Structure formats: structure tokens, C-alpha cells
PDB file of C-alpha atoms in Angstrom:
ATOM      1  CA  UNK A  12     -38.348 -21.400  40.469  1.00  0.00           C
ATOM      2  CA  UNK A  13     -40.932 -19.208  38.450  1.00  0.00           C
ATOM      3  CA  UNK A  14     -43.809 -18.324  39.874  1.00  0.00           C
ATOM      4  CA  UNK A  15     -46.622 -15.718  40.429  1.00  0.00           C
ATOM      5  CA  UNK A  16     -48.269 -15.008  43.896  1.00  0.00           C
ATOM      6  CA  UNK A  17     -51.459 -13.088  44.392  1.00  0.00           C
ATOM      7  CA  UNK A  18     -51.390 -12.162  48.250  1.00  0.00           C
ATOM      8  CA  UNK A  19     -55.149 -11.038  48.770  1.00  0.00           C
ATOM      9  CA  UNK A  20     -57.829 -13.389  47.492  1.00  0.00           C
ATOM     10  CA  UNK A  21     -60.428 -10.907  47.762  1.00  0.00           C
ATOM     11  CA  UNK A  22     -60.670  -7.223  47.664  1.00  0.00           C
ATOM     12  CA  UNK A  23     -63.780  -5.351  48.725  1.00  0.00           C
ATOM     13  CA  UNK A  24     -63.715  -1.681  47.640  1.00  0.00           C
ATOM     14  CA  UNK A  25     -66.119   1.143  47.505  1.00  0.00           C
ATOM     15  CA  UNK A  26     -67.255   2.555  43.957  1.00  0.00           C
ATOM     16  CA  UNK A  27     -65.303   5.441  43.171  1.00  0.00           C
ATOM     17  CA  UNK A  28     -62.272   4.790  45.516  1.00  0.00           C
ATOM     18  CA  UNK A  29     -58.898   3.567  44.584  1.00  0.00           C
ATOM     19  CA  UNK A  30     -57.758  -0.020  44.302  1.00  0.00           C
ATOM     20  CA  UNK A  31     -54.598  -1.662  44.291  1.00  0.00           C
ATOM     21  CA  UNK A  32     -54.073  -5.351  43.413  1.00  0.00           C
ATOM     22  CA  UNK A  33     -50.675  -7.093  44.668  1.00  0.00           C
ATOM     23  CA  UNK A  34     -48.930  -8.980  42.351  1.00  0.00           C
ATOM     24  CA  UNK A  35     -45.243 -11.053  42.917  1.00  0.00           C
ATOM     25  CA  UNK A  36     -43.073 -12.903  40.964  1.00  0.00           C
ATOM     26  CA  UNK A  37     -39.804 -15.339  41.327  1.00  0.00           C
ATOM     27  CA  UNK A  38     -37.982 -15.357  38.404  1.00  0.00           C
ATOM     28  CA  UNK A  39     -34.148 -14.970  36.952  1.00  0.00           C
ATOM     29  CA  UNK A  40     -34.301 -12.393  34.187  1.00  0.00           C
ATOM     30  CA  UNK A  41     -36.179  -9.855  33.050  1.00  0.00           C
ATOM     31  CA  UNK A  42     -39.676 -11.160  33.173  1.00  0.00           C
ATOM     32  CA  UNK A  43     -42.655 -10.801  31.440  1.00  0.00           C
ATOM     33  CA  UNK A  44     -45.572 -10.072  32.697  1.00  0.00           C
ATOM     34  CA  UNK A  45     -49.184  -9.518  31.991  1.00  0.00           C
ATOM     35  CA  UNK A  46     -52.605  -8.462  33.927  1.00  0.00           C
ATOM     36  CA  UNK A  47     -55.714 -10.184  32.949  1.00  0.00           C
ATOM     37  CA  UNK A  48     -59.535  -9.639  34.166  1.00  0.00           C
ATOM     38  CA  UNK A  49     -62.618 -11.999  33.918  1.00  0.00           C
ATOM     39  CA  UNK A  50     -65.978 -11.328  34.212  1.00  0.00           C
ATOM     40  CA  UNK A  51     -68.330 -13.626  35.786  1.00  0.00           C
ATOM     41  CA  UNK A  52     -69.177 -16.118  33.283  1.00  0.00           C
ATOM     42  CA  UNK A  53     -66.799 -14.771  30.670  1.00  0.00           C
ATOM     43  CA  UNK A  54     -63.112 -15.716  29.526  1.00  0.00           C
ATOM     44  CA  UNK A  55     -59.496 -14.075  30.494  1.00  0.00           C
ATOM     45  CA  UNK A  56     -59.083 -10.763  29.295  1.00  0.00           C
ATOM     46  CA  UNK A  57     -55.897  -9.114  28.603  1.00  0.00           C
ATOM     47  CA  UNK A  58     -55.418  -5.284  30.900  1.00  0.00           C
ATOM     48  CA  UNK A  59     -51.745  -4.972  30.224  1.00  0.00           C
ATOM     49  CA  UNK A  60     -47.946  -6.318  29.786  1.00  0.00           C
ATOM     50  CA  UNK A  61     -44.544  -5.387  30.632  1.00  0.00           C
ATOM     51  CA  UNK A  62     -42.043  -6.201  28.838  1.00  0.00           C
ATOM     52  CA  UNK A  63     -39.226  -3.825  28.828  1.00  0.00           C
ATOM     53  CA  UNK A  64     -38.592   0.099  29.310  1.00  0.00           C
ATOM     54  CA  UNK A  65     -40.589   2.071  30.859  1.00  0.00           C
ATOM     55  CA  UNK A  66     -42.182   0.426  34.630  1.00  0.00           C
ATOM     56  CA  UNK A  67     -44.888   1.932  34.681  1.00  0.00           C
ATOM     57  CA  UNK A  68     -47.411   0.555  31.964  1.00  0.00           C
ATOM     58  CA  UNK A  69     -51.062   1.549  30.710  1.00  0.00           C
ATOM     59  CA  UNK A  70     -54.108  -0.345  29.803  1.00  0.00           C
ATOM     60  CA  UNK A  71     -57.475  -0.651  29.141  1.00  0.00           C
ATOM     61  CA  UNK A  72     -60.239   0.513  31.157  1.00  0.00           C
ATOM     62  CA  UNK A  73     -58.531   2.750  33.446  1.00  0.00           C
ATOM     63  CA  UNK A  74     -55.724   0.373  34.439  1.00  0.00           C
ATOM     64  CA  UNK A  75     -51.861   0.978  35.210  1.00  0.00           C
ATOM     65  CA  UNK A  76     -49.582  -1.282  36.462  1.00  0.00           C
ATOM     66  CA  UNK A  77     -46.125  -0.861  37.714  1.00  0.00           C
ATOM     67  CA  UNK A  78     -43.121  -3.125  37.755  1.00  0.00           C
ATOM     68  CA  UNK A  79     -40.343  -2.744  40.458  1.00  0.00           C
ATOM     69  CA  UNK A  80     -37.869  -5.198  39.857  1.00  0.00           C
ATOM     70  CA  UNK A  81     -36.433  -4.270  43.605  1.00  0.00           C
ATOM     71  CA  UNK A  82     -39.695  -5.469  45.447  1.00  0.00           C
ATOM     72  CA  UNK A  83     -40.354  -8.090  42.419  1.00  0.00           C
ATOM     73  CA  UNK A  84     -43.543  -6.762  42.061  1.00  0.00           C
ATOM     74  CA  UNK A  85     -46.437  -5.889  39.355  1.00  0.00           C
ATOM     75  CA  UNK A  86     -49.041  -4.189  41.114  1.00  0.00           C
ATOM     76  CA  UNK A  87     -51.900  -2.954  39.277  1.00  0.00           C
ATOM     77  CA  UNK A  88     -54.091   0.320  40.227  1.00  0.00           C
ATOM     78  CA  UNK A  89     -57.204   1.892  38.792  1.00  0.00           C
ATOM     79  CA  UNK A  90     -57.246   5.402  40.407  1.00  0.00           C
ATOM     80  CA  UNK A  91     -61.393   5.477  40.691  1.00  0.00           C
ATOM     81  CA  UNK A  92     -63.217   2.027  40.376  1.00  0.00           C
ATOM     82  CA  UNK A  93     -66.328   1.519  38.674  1.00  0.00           C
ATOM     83  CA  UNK A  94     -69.184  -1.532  39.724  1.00  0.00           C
ATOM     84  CA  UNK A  95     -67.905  -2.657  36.415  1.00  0.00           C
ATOM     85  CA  UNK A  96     -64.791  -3.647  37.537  1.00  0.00           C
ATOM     86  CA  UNK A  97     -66.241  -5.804  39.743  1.00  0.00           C
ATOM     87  CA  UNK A  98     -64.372  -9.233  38.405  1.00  0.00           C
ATOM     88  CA  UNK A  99     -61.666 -11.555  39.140  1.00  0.00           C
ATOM     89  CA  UNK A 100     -58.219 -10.372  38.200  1.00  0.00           C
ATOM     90  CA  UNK A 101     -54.955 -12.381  37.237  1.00  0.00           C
ATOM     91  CA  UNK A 102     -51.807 -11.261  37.310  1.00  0.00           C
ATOM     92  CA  UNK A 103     -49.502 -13.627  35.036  1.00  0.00           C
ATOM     93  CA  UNK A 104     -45.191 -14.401  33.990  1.00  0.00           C
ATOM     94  CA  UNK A 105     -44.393 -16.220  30.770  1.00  0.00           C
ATOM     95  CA  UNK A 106     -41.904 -18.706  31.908  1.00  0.00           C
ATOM     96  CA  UNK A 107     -39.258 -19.842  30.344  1.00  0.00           C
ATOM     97  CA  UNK A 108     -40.883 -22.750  28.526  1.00  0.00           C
ATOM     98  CA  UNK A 109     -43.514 -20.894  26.407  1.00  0.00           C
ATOM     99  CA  UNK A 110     -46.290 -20.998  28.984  1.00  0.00           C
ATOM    100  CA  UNK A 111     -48.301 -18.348  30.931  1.00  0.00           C
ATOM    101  CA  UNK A 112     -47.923 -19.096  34.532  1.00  0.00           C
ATOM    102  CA  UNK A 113     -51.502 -17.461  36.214  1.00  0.00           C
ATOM    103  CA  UNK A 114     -51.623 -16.485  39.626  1.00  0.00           C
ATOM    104  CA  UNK A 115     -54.307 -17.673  41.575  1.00  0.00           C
ATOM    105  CA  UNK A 116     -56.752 -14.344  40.960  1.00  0.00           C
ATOM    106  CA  UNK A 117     -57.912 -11.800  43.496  1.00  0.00           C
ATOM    107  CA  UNK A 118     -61.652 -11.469  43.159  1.00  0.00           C
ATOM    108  CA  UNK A 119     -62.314  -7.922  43.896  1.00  0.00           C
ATOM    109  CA  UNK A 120     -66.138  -6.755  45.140  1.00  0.00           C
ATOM    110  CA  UNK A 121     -67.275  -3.017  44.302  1.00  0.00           C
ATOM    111  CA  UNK A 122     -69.903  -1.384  46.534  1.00  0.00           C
ATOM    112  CA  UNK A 123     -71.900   0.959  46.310  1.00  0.00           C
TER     113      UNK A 123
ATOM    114  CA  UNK B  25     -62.734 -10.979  14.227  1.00  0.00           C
ATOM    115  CA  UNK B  26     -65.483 -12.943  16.068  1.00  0.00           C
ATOM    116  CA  UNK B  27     -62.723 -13.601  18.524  1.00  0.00           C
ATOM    117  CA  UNK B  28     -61.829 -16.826  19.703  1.00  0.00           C
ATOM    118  CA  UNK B  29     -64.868 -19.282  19.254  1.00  0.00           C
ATOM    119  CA  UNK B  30     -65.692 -22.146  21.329  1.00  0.00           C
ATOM    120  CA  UNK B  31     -68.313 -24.792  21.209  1.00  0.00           C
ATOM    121  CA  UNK B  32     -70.506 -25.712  22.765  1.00  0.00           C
ATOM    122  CA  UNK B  33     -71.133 -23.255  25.636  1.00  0.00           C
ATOM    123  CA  UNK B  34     -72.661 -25.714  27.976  1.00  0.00           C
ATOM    124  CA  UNK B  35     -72.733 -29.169  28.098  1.00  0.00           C
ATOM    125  CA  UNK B  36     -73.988 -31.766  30.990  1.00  0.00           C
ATOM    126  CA  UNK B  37     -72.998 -35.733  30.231  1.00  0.00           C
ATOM    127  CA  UNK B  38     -73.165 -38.751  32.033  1.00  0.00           C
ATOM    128  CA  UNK B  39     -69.969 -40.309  33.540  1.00  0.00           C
ATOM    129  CA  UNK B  40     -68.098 -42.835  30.814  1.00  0.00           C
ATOM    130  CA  UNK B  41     -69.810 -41.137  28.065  1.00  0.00           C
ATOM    131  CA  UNK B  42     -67.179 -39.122  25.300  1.00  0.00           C
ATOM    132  CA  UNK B  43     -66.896 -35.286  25.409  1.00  0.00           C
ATOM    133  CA  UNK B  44     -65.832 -33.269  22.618  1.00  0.00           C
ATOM    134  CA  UNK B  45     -64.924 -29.696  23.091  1.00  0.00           C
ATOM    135  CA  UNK B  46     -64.167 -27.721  19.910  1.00  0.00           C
ATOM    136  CA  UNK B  47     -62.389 -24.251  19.613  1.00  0.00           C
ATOM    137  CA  UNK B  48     -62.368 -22.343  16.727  1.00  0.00           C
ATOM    138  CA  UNK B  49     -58.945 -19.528  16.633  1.00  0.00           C
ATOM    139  CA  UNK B  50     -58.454 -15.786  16.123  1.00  0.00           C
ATOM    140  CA  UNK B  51     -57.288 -16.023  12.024  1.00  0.00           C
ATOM    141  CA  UNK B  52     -53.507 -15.317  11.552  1.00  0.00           C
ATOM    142  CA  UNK B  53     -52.665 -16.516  15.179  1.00  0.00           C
ATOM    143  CA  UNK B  54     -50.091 -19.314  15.543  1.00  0.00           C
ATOM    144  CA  UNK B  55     -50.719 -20.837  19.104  1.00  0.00           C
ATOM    145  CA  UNK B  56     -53.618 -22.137  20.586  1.00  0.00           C
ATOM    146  CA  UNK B  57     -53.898 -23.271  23.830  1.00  0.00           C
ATOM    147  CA  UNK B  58     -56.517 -25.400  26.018  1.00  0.00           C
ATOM    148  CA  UNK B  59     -57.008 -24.468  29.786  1.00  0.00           C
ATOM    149  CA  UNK B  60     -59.353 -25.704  32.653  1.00  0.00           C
ATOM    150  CA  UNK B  61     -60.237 -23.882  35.396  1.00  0.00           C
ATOM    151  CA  UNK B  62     -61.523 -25.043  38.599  1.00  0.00           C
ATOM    152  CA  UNK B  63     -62.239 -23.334  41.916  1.00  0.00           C
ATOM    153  CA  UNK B  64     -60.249 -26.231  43.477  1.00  0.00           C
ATOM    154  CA  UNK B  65     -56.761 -25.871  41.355  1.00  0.00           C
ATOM    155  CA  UNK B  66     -57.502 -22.447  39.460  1.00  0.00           C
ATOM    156  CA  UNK B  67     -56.713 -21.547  36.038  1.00  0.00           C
ATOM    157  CA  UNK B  68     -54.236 -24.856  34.557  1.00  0.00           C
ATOM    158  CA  UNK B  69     -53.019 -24.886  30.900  1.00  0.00           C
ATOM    159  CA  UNK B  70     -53.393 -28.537  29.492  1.00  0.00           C
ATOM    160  CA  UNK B  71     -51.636 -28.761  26.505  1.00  0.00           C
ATOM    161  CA  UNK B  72     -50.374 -25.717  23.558  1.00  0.00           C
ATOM    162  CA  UNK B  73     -50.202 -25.997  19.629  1.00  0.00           C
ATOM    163  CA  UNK B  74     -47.564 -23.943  17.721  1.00  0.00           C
ATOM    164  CA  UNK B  75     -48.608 -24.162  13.913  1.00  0.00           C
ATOM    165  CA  UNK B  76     -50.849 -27.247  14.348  1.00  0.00           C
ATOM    166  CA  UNK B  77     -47.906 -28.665  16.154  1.00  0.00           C
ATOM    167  CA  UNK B  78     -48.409 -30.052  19.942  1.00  0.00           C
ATOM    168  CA  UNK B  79     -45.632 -28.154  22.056  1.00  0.00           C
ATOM    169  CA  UNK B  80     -46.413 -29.133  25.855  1.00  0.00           C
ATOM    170  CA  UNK B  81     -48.828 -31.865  26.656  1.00  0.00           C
ATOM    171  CA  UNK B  82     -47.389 -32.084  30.344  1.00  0.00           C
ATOM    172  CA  UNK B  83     -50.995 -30.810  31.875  1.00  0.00           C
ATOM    173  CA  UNK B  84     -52.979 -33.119  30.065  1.00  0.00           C
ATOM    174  CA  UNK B  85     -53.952 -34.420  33.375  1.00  0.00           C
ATOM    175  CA  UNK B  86     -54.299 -38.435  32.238  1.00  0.00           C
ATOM    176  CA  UNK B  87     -54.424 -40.547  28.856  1.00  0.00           C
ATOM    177  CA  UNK B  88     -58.420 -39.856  28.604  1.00  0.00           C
ATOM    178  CA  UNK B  89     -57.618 -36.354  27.595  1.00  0.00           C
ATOM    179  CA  UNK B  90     -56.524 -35.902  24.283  1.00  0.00           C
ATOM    180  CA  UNK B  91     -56.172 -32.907  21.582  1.00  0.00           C
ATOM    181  CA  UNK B  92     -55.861 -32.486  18.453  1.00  0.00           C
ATOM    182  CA  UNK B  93     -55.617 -29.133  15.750  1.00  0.00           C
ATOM    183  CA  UNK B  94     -56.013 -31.046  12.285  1.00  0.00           C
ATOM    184  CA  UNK B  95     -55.465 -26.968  10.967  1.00  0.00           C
ATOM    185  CA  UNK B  96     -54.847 -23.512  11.494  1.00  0.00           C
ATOM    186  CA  UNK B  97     -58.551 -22.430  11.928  1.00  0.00           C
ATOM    187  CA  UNK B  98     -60.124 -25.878  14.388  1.00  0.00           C
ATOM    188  CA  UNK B  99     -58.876 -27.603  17.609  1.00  0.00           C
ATOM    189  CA  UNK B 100     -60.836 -30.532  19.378  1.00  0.00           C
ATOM    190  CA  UNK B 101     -60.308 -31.409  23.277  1.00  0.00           C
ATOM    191  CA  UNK B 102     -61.651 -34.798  23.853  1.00  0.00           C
ATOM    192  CA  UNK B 103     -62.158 -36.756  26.927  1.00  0.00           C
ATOM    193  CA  UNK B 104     -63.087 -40.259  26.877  1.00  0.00           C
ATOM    194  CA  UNK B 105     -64.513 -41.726  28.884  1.00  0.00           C
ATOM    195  CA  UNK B 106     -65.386 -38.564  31.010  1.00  0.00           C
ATOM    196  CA  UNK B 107     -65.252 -38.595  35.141  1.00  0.00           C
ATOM    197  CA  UNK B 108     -67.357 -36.330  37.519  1.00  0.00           C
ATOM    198  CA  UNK B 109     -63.704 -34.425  38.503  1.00  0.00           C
ATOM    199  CA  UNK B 110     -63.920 -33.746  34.770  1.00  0.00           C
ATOM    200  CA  UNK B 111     -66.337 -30.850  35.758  1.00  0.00           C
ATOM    201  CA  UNK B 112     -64.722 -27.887  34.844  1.00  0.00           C
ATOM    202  CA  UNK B 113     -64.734 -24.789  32.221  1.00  0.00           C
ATOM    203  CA  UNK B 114     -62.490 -25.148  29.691  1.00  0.00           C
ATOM    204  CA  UNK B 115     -61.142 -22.648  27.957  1.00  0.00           C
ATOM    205  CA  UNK B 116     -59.539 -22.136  24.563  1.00  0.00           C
ATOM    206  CA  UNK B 117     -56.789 -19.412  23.692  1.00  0.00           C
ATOM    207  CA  UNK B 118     -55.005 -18.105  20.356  1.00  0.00           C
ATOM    208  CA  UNK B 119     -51.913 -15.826  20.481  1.00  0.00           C
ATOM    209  CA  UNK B 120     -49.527 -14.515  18.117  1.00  0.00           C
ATOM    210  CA  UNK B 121     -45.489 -14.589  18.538  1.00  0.00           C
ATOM    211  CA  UNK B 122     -44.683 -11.149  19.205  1.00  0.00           C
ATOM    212  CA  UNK B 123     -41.273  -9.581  17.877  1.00  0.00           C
ATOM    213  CA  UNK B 124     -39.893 -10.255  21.729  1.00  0.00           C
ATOM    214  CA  UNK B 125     -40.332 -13.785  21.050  1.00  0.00           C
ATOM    215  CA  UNK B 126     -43.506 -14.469  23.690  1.00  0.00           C
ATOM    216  CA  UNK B 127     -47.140 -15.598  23.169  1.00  0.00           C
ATOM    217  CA  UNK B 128     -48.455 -14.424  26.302  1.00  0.00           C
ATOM    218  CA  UNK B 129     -50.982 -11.717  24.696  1.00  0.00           C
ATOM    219  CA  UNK B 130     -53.772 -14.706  24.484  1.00  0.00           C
ATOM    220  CA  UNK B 131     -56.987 -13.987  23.353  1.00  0.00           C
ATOM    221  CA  UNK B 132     -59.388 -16.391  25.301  1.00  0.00           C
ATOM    222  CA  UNK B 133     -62.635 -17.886  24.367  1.00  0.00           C
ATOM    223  CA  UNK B 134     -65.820 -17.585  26.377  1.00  0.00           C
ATOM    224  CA  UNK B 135     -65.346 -21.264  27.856  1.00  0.00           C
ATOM    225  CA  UNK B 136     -67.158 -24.174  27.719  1.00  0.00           C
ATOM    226  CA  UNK B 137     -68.854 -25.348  30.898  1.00  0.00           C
ATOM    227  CA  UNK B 138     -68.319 -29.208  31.620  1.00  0.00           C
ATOM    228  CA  UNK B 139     -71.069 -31.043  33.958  1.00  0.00           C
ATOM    229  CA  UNK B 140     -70.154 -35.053  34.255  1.00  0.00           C
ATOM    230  CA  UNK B 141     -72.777 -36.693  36.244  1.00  0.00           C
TER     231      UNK B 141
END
């Protein structure tokens, strides 16, 4: 089976402290696999993709994310948050029919 | 590039009535794809062009959804006749077949907002 799973629903996390967002995947082969954020009211955005080489990859706004095909895992960090990051984030695998398969988000909260 | 356009933004309707949802591509992109998201089922993709061409209809969820891309540059999403479970954002995508082969670098649209009352 391919799929994504997004452990924590929600994330609450203090402005200028770390965050980490869990991310797992099932799938045969080398996968590929993407990070995406929305804002409230807005659509998907992409943050990042692996696809081959180096596991640890870089993105936009701050992001990294790093793939460890041992633990089947994609987590993605941000070392300092910003309120702006306050969104919901999706972590997705392109299967092997031509689709994104999303997980199911983690809405993360930033205080002040 | 205005990015991926989608119209209208908003639109409230009365159950039975026809809904027309219209999505306009990044230029120079060869897939387009139509989602809905729900809080209920999350993010779901409904159908996928390649080239105009429909790929994967499987999440068209029943025969009153139907798509079309008559070109490279306009897509429709029509539902008729529209249902209150109808209610959902929809969202439209465009992507580009990268050298590995994958269109998962999707450029989404802002979403239109479906009420069915």
C-alpha cells in the first residue's frame, strides 16, 4: 500500500521556538515526496521535495526537511517559527499512478 | 504568471440547481488537476488532465460531477444537479512533468468555496 500519515493533528508552538512536523510513508521504492503549507483561506503551497541524493532538503521560508528511508520518514523543521507560519501543513508521496497522495495536515498554532 | 486562476471565489446555490467551477492554468504546464477539500474527508483529488486529456476520473465522486479542459489554458468542473454534501472548496492545480518523470510540484489555485443550500 502507499500512503502518507501525519501523526499529530495539531501543533501548538511558541513564536521563536523550534518545530518539528512528523511525516510517514508506506511505499516500495524510492519515493517522492513533497511538503506543502496553506494559509487560512488560501490554496496548497509547495515548501519542498525529495527526490533523490542528498536527505536532507531546503525550502522556502525557513524550512528543511529530512528523509530517512530507515524510519520511513519526512519530517520537516523550521529552526525558529514565526506567527506567520501559523497554517496547516501537508506532507505528500506521488504514488505510483500519477497522483499526489496528501496526508491529512497538521494544523500548527504559533503563540506569542 | 498570475498563477493558477480560479473562478469564481465564492459561490452559494440552491440544491438541484447547476454549478460551474472554472480554472484557468499556469501557461506552459501540462496537467491540471481538480481537488475538494472537506474537513470531513480532507484534501481528495477528483479527476487529472494530461494535455487536455482526462487521465484518472476514479474520485469523481458520482455521475453529477463532470470535467472537462476543451484547451491548454481553461478547465470547467460542473456539478449538476448540486447536493448540500456538495459543500466544499474546490481547488484547481497545474504542474509540469519534471525530467524525473513526476507532476507533483502543483501550483494550486486560491479555491473556490461551494455553499449548496
Amino acid at each position: 500500500a502507499q500512503s502518507v500519515t501525519q501523526p499529530d493533528i495539531h501543533i501548538t508552538v511558541s513564536e521563536g521556538a523550534s518545530l518539528e512536523l512528523r511525516c510517514n510513508y508506506s511505499y516500495g521504492a524510492t519515493p517522492y515526496l513533497f511538503w506543502y503549507v496553506q494559509s487560512p483561506g488560501q490554496g496548497l503551497q509547495l515548501l519542498l521535495k525529495y527526490f533523490s541524493g542528498d536527505t536532507l532538503v531546503q525550502g522556502i521560508k525557513g524550512f528543511e526537511a529530512e528523509f530517512k528511508r530507515s524510519q520511513s520518514s519526512f519530517n520537516l523543521r523550521k529552526p525558529s517559527v514565526h506567527w506567520s507560519d501559523a497554517a496547516e501543513y501537508f506532507c505528500a508521496l506521488f504514488d505510483s499512478w500519477g497522483k499526489l497522495q496528501f496526508g491529512a495536515g497538521t494544523q500548527v498554532v504559533v503563540t506569542p | 504568471d498570475a498563477g493558477v486562476i480560479q473562478s469564481p471565489r465564492h459561490e452559494v446555490t440552491e440544491m438541484g440547481q447547476e454549478v460551474t467551477l472554472r480554472c484557468k492554468p499556469i501557461s506552459g504546464h501540462d496537467y491540471l488537476f481538480w481537488y475538494r477539500q472537506t474537513m470531513m474527508r480532507g484534501l481528495e483529488l477528483l479527476i487529472y488532465f494530461n494535455n487536455n486529456v482526462p487521465i484518472d476520473d476514479s474520485g469523481m465522486p458520482e455521475d453529477r460531477f463532470s470535467a472537462k479542459m476543451p484547451n491548454a489554458s481553461f478547465s470547467t468542473l460542473k456539478i449538476q444537479p448540486s447536493e448540500p454534501r456538495d459543500s466544499a472548496v474546490y481547488f484547481c492545480a497545474s504542474s509540469f512533468e519534471s525530467l524525473a518523470g513526476e507532476s507533483g510540484e502543483q501550483y494550486f489555485g486560491p479555491g473556490t468555496r461551494l455553499t449548496v443550500t
